Amino acid sequence: MELLNNPQRVAQEGKLAFQTALWFWMTPQSPKPSCHDAITGIWEPSSADTGCGRDAGFGATINIINGGIECGKAAMTKTYHRVEGYKVFAEELGTTPGDYLTCESQKSFASCN
C-alpha cells in the first residue's frame, strides 16, 4: 500500500520502475489481455475481439497500452516509429515481427468489447 500513497517512487527508483513495467506487461487487465499474451499468441481473440478488428500481435500491445489514443484511426507518427523500432529489434534478434503490427483497424478495448 505504500506505493499507492507514494506513486512518484516509480519515477525515482529504477528497480521499482522495472518491476512495475514487468507487472504491467504480464498482467491481464480485463477486458484486455496481457501484452505478453497478445504478442506471443497465447491470447486467442474472441469473436467480439475480431469483430472489433483485434488480433494477436504487436498491434494488440499498442491497443492495450494506448488504444484510446492511437487505435482505430490513421497511424500517428509515434505509432509508426514504434512499429519500425519493433521491426528493427525483431531483425536484430533474428526473428520476424509477425503479422498485425499496427492498430489502425482495431477499436480500443474501452470502446468495443
mmCIF file of C-alpha atoms in Angstrom:
data_model
loop_
_atom_site.group_PDB
_atom_site.id
_atom_site.type_symbol
_atom_site.label_atom_id
_atom_site.label_comp_id
_atom_site.label_asym_id
_atom_site.label_seq_id
_atom_site.Cartn_x
_atom_site.Cartn_y
_atom_site.Cartn_z
ATOM 1 C CA MET A 1 0.000 0.000 0.000
ATOM 2 C CA GLU A 2 2.962 2.306 0.421
ATOM 3 C CA LEU A 3 3.285 2.599 -3.375
ATOM 4 C CA LEU A 4 -0.326 3.730 -3.673
ATOM 5 C CA ASN A 5 0.448 6.573 -1.297
ATOM 6 C CA ASN A 6 3.780 7.378 -2.993
ATOM 7 C CA PRO A 7 3.429 6.630 -6.733
ATOM 8 C CA GLN A 8 6.313 9.009 -7.514
ATOM 9 C CA ARG A 9 8.627 6.234 -6.286
ATOM 10 C CA VAL A 10 8.180 4.549 -9.669
ATOM 11 C CA ALA A 11 9.862 7.519 -11.346
ATOM 12 C CA GLN A 12 12.522 7.796 -8.650
ATOM 13 C CA GLU A 13 13.605 4.165 -8.232
ATOM 14 C CA GLY A 14 14.891 2.255 -11.255
ATOM 15 C CA LYS A 15 14.345 -1.214 -9.811
ATOM 16 C CA LEU A 16 10.756 -0.370 -8.919
ATOM 17 C CA ALA A 17 10.161 1.145 -12.372
ATOM 18 C CA PHE A 18 11.357 -2.084 -13.988
ATOM 19 C CA GLN A 19 9.196 -4.201 -11.676
ATOM 20 C CA THR A 20 6.049 -2.171 -12.383
ATOM 21 C CA ALA A 21 6.717 -2.280 -16.144
ATOM 22 C CA LEU A 22 7.128 -6.058 -15.995
ATOM 23 C CA TRP A 23 3.942 -6.365 -13.921
ATOM 24 C CA PHE A 24 2.020 -4.288 -16.486
ATOM 25 C CA TRP A 25 3.424 -6.338 -19.393
ATOM 26 C CA MET A 26 2.479 -9.689 -17.821
ATOM 27 C CA THR A 27 -0.860 -8.911 -16.133
ATOM 28 C CA PRO A 28 -4.212 -9.012 -17.950
ATOM 29 C CA GLN A 29 -6.496 -6.113 -17.070
ATOM 30 C CA SER A 30 -9.985 -7.161 -18.093
ATOM 31 C CA PRO A 31 -11.228 -6.871 -20.770
ATOM 32 C CA LYS A 32 -7.648 -6.546 -22.053
ATOM 33 C CA PRO A 33 -5.258 -9.485 -22.240
ATOM 34 C CA SER A 34 -1.697 -9.040 -21.048
ATOM 35 C CA CYS A 35 0.724 -7.555 -23.560
ATOM 36 C CA HIS A 36 2.775 -10.733 -23.231
ATOM 37 C CA ASP A 37 -0.139 -12.959 -24.174
ATOM 38 C CA ALA A 38 -1.159 -10.669 -27.048
ATOM 39 C CA ILE A 39 2.269 -10.592 -28.672
ATOM 40 C CA THR A 40 3.140 -14.259 -28.154
ATOM 41 C CA GLY A 41 -0.189 -15.515 -29.472
ATOM 42 C CA ILE A 42 -1.237 -17.085 -26.168
ATOM 43 C CA TRP A 43 -4.263 -14.767 -26.250
ATOM 44 C CA GLU A 44 -6.873 -16.035 -28.654
ATOM 45 C CA PRO A 45 -9.203 -13.212 -29.684
ATOM 46 C CA SER A 46 -12.886 -13.884 -29.136
ATOM 47 C CA SER A 47 -15.446 -13.308 -31.862
ATOM 48 C CA ALA A 48 -16.162 -9.953 -30.200
ATOM 49 C CA ASP A 49 -12.450 -9.081 -30.458
ATOM 50 C CA THR A 50 -12.249 -9.992 -34.125
ATOM 51 C CA GLY A 51 -15.453 -8.039 -34.708
ATOM 52 C CA CYS A 52 -13.627 -5.046 -33.244
ATOM 53 C CA GLY A 53 -10.678 -5.664 -35.590
ATOM 54 C CA ARG A 54 -8.349 -7.019 -32.914
ATOM 55 C CA ASP A 55 -5.941 -9.904 -33.397
ATOM 56 C CA ALA A 56 -2.846 -11.136 -31.577
ATOM 57 C CA GLY A 57 0.399 -9.346 -32.454
ATOM 58 C CA PHE A 58 2.345 -6.159 -31.829
ATOM 59 C CA GLY A 59 -0.642 -4.008 -32.808
ATOM 60 C CA ALA A 60 -2.628 -5.516 -29.956
ATOM 61 C CA THR A 61 0.063 -4.405 -27.464
ATOM 62 C CA ILE A 62 -0.295 -0.841 -28.759
ATOM 63 C CA ASN A 63 -4.031 -1.180 -28.256
ATOM 64 C CA ILE A 64 -3.618 -2.493 -24.717
ATOM 65 C CA ILE A 65 -1.254 0.311 -23.737
ATOM 66 C CA ASN A 66 -2.631 3.276 -25.686
ATOM 67 C CA GLY A 67 -5.688 2.103 -27.625
ATOM 68 C CA GLY A 68 -7.952 5.039 -26.952
ATOM 69 C CA ILE A 69 -5.349 7.437 -28.313
ATOM 70 C CA GLU A 70 -3.692 5.534 -31.148
ATOM 71 C CA CYS A 71 -6.069 2.866 -32.442
ATOM 72 C CA GLY A 72 -8.925 2.932 -34.903
ATOM 73 C CA LYS A 73 -7.502 5.822 -36.925
ATOM 74 C CA ALA A 74 -4.716 6.607 -39.356
ATOM 75 C CA ALA A 75 -1.319 5.792 -37.905
ATOM 76 C CA MET A 76 0.198 8.565 -35.859
ATOM 77 C CA THR A 77 3.878 9.405 -36.295
ATOM 78 C CA LYS A 78 4.738 7.977 -32.880
ATOM 79 C CA THR A 79 2.888 4.762 -33.713
ATOM 80 C CA TYR A 80 4.752 4.453 -36.996
ATOM 81 C CA HIS A 81 8.112 4.923 -35.231
ATOM 82 C CA ARG A 82 7.168 2.406 -32.539
ATOM 83 C CA VAL A 83 6.343 -0.229 -35.165
ATOM 84 C CA GLU A 84 9.520 0.498 -37.129
ATOM 85 C CA GLY A 85 11.586 0.205 -33.933
ATOM 86 C CA TYR A 86 9.950 -3.109 -33.150
ATOM 87 C CA LYS A 87 10.804 -4.382 -36.630
ATOM 88 C CA VAL A 88 14.456 -3.379 -36.156
ATOM 89 C CA PHE A 89 14.653 -5.226 -32.813
ATOM 90 C CA ALA A 90 12.987 -8.301 -34.331
ATOM 91 C CA GLU A 91 15.562 -8.329 -37.120
ATOM 92 C CA GLU A 92 18.460 -7.864 -34.685
ATOM 93 C CA LEU A 93 17.160 -10.812 -32.667
ATOM 94 C CA GLY A 94 16.957 -12.944 -35.799
ATOM 95 C CA THR A 95 13.207 -13.312 -35.822
ATOM 96 C CA THR A 96 10.262 -11.906 -37.737
ATOM 97 C CA PRO A 97 7.931 -9.255 -36.341
ATOM 98 C CA GLY A 98 4.830 -11.269 -37.232
ATOM 99 C CA ASP A 99 1.506 -10.053 -38.525
ATOM 100 C CA TYR A 100 -0.836 -7.391 -37.171
ATOM 101 C CA LEU A 101 1.802 -4.799 -36.351
ATOM 102 C CA THR A 102 -0.471 -1.757 -36.162
ATOM 103 C CA CYS A 103 -3.823 -0.982 -34.586
ATOM 104 C CA GLU A 104 -5.241 1.317 -37.270
ATOM 105 C CA SER A 105 -8.106 -1.077 -37.955
ATOM 106 C CA GLN A 106 -8.633 -2.010 -34.297
ATOM 107 C CA LYS A 107 -11.155 -0.420 -31.993
ATOM 108 C CA SER A 108 -9.879 0.207 -28.488
ATOM 109 C CA PHE A 109 -10.795 -2.253 -25.772
ATOM 110 C CA ALA A 110 -12.650 0.516 -23.949
ATOM 111 C CA SER A 111 -14.844 1.388 -26.939
ATOM 112 C CA CYS A 112 -15.602 -2.118 -28.200
ATOM 113 C CA ASN A 113 -15.750 -5.337 -26.226
#
